[in-house]
Short mmCIF file of C-alpha atoms and ligand atoms in Angstrom, two decimals:
data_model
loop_
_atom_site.label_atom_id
_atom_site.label_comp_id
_atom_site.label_asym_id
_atom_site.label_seq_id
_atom_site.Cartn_x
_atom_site.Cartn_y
_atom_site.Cartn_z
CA UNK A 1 24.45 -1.87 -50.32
CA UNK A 2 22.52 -2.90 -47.23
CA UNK A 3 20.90 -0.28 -45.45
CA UNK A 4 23.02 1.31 -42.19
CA UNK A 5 20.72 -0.36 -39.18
CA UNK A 6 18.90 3.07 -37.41
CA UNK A 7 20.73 4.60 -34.63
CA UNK A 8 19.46 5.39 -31.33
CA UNK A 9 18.35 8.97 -32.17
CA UNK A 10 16.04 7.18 -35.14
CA UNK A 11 14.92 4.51 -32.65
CA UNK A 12 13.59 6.72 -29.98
CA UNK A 13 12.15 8.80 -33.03
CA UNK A 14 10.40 5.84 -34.12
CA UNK A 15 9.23 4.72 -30.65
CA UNK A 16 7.94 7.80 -29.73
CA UNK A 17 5.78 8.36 -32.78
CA UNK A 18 4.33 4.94 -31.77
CA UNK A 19 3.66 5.67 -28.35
CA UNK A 20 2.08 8.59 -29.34
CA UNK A 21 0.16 7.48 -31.73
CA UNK A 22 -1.00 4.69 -28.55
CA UNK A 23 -2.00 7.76 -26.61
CA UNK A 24 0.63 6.73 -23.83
CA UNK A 25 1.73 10.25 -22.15
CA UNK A 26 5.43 11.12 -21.53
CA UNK A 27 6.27 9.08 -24.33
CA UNK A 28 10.10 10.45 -24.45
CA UNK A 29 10.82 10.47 -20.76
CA UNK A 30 10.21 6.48 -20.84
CA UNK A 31 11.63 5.81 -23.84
CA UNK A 32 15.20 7.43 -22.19
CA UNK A 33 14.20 5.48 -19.52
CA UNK A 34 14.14 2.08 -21.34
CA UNK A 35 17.17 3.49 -23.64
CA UNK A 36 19.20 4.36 -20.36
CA UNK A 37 18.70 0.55 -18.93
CA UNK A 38 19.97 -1.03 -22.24
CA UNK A 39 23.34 1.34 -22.12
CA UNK A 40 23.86 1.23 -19.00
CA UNK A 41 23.62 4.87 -18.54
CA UNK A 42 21.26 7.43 -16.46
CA UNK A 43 18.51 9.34 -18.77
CA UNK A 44 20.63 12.74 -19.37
CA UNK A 45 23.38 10.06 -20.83
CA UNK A 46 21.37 8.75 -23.41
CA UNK A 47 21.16 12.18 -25.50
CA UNK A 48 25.57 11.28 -25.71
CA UNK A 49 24.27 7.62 -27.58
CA UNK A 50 21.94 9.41 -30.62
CA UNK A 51 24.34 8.86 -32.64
CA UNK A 52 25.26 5.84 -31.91
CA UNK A 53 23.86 2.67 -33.59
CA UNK A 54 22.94 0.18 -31.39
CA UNK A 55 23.86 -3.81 -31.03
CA UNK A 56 21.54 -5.80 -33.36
CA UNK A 57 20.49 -7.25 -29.32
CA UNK A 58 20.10 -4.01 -28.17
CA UNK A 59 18.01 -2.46 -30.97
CA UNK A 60 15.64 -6.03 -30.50
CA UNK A 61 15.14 -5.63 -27.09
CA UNK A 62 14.06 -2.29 -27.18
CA UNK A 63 11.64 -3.18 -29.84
CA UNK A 64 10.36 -5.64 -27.30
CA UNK A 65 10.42 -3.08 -24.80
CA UNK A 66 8.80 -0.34 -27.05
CA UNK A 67 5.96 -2.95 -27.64
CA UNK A 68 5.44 -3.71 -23.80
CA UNK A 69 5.02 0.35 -23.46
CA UNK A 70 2.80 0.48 -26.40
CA UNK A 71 0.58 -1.89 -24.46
CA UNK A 72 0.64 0.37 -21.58
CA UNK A 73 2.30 -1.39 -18.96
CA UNK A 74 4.18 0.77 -17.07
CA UNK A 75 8.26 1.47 -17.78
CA UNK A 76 9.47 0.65 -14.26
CA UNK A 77 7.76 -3.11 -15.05
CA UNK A 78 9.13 -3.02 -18.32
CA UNK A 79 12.71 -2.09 -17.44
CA UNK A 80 12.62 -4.32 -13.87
CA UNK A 81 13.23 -1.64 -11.67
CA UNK A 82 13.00 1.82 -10.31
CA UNK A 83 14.64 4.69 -8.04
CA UNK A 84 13.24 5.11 -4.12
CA UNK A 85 14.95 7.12 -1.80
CA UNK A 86 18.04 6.88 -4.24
CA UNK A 87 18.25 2.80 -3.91
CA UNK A 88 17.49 0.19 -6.95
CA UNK A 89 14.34 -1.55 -6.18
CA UNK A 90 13.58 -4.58 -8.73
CA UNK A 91 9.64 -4.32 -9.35
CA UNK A 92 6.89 -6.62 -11.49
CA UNK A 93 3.60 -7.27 -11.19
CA UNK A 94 3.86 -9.03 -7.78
CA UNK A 95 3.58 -5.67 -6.09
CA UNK A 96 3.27 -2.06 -6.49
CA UNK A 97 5.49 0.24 -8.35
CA UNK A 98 7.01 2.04 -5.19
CA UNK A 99 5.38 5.83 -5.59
CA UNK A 100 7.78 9.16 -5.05
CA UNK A 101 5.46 10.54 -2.79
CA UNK A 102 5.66 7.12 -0.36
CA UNK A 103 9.50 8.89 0.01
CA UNK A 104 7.97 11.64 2.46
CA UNK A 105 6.55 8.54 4.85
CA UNK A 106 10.26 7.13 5.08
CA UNK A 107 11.87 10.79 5.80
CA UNK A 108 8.74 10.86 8.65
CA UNK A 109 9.59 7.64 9.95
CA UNK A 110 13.07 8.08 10.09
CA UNK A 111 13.21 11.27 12.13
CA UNK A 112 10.90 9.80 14.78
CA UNK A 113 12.88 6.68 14.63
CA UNK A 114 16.07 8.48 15.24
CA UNK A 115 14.38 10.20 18.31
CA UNK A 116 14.44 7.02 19.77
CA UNK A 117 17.04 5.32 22.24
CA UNK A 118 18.55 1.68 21.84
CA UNK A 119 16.89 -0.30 18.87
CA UNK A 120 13.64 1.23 18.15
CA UNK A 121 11.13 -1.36 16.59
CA UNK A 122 9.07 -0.31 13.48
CA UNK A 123 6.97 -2.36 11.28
CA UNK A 124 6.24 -1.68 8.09
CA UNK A 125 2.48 -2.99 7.08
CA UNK A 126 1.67 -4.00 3.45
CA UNK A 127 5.46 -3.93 2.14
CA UNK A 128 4.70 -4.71 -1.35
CA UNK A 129 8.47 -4.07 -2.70
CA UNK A 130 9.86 -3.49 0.74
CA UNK A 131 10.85 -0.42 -0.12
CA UNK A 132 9.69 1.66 3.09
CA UNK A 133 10.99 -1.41 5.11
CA UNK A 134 14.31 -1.14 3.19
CA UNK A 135 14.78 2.23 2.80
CA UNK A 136 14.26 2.32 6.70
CA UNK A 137 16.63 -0.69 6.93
CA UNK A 138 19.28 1.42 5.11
CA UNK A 139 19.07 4.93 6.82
CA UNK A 140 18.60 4.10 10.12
CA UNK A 141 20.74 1.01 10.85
CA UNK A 142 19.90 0.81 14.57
CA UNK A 143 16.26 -0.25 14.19
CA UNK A 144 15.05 -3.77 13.76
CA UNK A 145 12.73 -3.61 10.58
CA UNK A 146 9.47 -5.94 10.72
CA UNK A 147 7.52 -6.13 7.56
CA UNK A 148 4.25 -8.06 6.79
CA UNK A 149 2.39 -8.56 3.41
CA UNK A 150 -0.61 -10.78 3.16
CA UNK A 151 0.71 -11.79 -0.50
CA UNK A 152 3.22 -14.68 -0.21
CA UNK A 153 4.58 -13.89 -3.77
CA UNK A 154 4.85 -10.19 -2.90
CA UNK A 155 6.70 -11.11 0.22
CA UNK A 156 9.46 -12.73 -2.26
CA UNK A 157 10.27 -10.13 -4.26
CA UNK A 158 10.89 -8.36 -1.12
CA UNK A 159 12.82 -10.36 0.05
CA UNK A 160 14.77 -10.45 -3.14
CA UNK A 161 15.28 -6.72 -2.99
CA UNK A 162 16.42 -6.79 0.95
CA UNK A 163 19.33 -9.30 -0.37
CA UNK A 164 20.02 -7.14 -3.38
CA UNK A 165 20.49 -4.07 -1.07
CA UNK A 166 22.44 -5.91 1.39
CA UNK A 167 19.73 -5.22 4.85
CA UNK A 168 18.35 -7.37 7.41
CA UNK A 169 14.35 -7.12 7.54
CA UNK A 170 11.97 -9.45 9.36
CA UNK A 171 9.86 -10.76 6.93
CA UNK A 172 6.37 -12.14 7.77
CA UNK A 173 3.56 -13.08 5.80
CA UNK A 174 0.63 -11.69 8.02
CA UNK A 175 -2.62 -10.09 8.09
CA UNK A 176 -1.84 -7.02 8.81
CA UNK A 177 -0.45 -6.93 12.31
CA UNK A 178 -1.69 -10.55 13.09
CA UNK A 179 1.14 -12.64 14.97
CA UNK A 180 2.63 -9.43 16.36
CA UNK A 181 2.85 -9.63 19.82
CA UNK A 182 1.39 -6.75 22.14
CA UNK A 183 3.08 -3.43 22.83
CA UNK A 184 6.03 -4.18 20.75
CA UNK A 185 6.38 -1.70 18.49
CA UNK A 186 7.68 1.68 18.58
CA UNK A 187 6.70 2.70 14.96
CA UNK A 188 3.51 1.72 12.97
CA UNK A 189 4.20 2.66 9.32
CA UNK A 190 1.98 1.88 6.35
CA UNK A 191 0.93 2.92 2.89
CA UNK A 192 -2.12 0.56 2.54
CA UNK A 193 -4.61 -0.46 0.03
CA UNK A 194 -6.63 2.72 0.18
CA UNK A 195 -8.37 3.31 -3.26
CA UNK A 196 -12.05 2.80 -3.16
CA UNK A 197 -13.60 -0.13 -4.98
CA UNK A 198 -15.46 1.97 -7.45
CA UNK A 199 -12.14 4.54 -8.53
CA UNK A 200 -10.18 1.44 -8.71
CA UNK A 201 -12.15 1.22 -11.90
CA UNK A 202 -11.34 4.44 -12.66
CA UNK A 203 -7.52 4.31 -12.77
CA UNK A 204 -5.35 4.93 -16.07
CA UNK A 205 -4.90 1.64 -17.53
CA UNK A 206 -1.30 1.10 -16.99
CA UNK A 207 -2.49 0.98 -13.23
CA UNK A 208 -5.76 -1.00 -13.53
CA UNK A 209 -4.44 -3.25 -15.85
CA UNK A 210 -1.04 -4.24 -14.26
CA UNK A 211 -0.53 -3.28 -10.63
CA UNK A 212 -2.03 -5.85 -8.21
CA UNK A 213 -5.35 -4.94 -7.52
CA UNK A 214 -4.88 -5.98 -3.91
CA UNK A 215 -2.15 -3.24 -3.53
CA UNK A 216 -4.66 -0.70 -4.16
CA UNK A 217 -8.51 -1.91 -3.62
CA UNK A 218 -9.48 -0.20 -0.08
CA UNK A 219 -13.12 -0.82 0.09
CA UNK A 220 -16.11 0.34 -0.96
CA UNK A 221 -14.88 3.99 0.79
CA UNK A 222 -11.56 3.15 0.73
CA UNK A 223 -11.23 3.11 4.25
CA UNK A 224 -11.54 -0.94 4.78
CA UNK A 225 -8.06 -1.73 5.46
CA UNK A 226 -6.75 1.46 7.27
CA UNK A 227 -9.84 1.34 9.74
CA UNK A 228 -8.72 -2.37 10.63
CA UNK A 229 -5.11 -1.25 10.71
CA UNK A 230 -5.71 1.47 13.50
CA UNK A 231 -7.63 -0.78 15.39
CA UNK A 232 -4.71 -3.42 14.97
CA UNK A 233 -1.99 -0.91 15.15
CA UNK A 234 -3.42 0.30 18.83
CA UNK A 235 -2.65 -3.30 20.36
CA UNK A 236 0.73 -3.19 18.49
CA UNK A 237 2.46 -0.28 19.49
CA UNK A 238 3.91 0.83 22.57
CA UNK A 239 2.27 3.73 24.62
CA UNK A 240 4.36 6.95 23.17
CA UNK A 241 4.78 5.17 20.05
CA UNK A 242 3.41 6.66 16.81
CA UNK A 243 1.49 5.36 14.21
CA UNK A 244 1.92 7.04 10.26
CA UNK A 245 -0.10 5.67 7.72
CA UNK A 246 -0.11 6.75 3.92
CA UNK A 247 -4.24 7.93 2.84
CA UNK A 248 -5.52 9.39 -0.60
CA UNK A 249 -5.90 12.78 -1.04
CA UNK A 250 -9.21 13.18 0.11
CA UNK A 251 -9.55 10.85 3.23
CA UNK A 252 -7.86 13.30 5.37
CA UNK A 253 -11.08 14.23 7.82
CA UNK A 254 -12.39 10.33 7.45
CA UNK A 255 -8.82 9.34 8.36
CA UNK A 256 -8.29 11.57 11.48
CA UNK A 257 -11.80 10.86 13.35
CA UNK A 258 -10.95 7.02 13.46
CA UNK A 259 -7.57 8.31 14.87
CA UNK A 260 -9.37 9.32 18.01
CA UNK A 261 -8.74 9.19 21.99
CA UNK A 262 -11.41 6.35 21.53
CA UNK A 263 -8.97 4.24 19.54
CA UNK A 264 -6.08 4.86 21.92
CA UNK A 265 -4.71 7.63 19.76
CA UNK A 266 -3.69 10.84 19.68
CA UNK A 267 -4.19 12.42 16.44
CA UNK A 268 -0.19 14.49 15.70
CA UNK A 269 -0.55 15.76 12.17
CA UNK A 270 -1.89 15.38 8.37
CA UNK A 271 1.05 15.97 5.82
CA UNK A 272 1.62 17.07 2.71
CA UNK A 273 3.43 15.88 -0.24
CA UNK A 274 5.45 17.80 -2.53
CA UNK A 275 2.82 18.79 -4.48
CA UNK A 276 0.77 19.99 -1.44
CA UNK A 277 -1.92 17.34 -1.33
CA UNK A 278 -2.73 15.56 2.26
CA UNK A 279 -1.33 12.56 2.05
CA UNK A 280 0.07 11.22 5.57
CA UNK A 281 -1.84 11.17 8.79
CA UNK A 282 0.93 10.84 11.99
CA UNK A 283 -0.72 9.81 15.13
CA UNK A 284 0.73 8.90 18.69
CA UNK A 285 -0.47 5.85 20.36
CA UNK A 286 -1.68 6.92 24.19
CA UNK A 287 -0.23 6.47 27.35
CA UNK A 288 -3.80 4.96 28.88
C1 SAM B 1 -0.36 0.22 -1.71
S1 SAM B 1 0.59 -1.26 -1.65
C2 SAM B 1 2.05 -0.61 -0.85
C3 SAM B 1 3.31 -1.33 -1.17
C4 SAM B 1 4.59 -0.67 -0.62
N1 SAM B 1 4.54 -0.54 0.81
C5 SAM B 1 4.77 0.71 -1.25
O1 SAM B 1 4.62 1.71 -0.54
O2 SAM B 1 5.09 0.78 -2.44
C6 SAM B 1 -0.25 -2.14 -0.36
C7 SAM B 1 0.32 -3.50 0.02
O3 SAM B 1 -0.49 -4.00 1.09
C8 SAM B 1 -0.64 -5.39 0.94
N2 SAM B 1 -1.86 -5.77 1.67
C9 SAM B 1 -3.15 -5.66 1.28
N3 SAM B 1 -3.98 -6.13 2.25
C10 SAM B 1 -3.18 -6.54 3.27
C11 SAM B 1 -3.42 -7.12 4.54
N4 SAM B 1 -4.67 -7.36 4.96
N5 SAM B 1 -2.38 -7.44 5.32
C12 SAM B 1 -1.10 -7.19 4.90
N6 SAM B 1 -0.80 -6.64 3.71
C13 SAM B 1 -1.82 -6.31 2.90
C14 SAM B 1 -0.72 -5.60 -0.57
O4 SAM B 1 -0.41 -6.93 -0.91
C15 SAM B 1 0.29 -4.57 -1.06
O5 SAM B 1 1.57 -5.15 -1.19
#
């Protein structure tokens, strides 16, 4: 008698003995997670499909899958896509895997935006995804949504996710604020490059070896492409207007001085993400 082909509860057994065995951490979580795309089904849903055995398809995609994992590229690549701000953004290796913590930038941006009369302009530097830009797009419908990316190929599968989600974003490939005309701008947003060269080096593999290095490579202190943006961002934005850019934990102090009166800014806040680290510096563009 042939043997009965494994189910999904063996499957997942199997993988995540291999991924352990690879030293890849939360080996269950993004097995679920790879499980979950193939049925169709959100991660809690899977534990209903143990049981089941899958399609002879199914069972050899998720080998391929489980393979891809085992090589440390990261699930959200693997599977095409991942969750921000509760919308379906398709991701590769074109651009960076849209972060959780990038979510408290949007909720930032959205409340000023909404303070705002008539159609507030923001632009959204760096889009990778578009994520920000589309998440913005999304929640607050009255804005017009610029977004620039000095990748051409990035810029694409932003634009791919803007037509998926059904919203209307300005694409331009730019950079950084280059081509944007003067005082324009209500809202500056931006989660830049901002790793330095050396940590860059440093990063878990699934990061170093797969996300585009020009998503993340800042400098030798990290600070290259942020100091250029404020400069940039201080021509772009209308007086009143406010500049928020994302920053690594630690460039908090580095990131505030070059937010200074001398730069046509007035420094508004550092904020924390969820897990309390510094992560967002809010700034307000002056009136003089
Ligand atoms: C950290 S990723 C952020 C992507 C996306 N906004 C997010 O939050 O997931 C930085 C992005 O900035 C882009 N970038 C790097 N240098 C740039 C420049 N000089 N002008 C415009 N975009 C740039 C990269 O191509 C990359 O897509």
């Amino acid at each position: 008698m042939p043997a009965r082909a494994p189910s999904w509860g063996k499957l997942l057994a199997r993988g995540r003995a291999r991924l352990e065995q690879a030293g890849i951490d939360e080996a269950d979580n993004k097995l679920r997670w790879v499980a979950g795309h193939l049925l169709g089904c959100g991660l809690l849903d899977v534990l209903r499909h143990l049981d089941d055995v899958p399609a002879p398809t199914e069972a050899g995609q998720f080998g391929t899958m489980l393979g891809r994992l085992e090589r440390h590229e990261p699930v959200q690549y693997v599977i095409g896509e991942t969750d921000f701000m509760g919308l379906r953004i398709q991701c590769d290796p074109r651009a960076l895997i849209p972060r959780p913590e990038t979510e408290g930038l949007v909720r930032c941006a959205e409340e000023f935006l909404r303070s705002r009369t008539g159609t507030p302009v923001v632009v959204d530097v760096g889009t990778g995804t578009g994520c920000i830009a589309c998440a913005l797009a999304k929640r607050v419908p009255q804005a017009r949504v610029v977004a620039t990316d000095v990748c051409a190929a990035t810029l694409d599968l932003a634009r791919a996710n803007a037509r998926a989600l059904g919203v209307v974003v300005d694409f331009l490939h730019a950079d950084l604020l280059a081509d944007l005309p003067a005082a324009s701008a209500d809202l500056v947003v931006s989660n830049p490059p901002y790793v330095s060269t050396a940590e860059c080096i440093r990063l878990p593999r699934s990061i170093r070896d797969y996300e585009p290095r020009g998503a993340l490579d800042g400098g030798p202190d990290g600070l290259r492409i942020i100091s250029r943006l404020v400069s940039e961002a201080a021509r772009v934005i209308l007086p009143g207007g406010r500049l928020m850019i994302e920053i690594g934990e630690d460039q908090a102090d580095a990131v505030r001085e070059l937010l200074c009166p001398k730069a046509h800014f007035k420094f508004v806040a550092i904020q924390s993400d969820f897990a309390g680290n510094p992560r967002l510096a809010v700034a307000e563009r002056s009136r003089t």
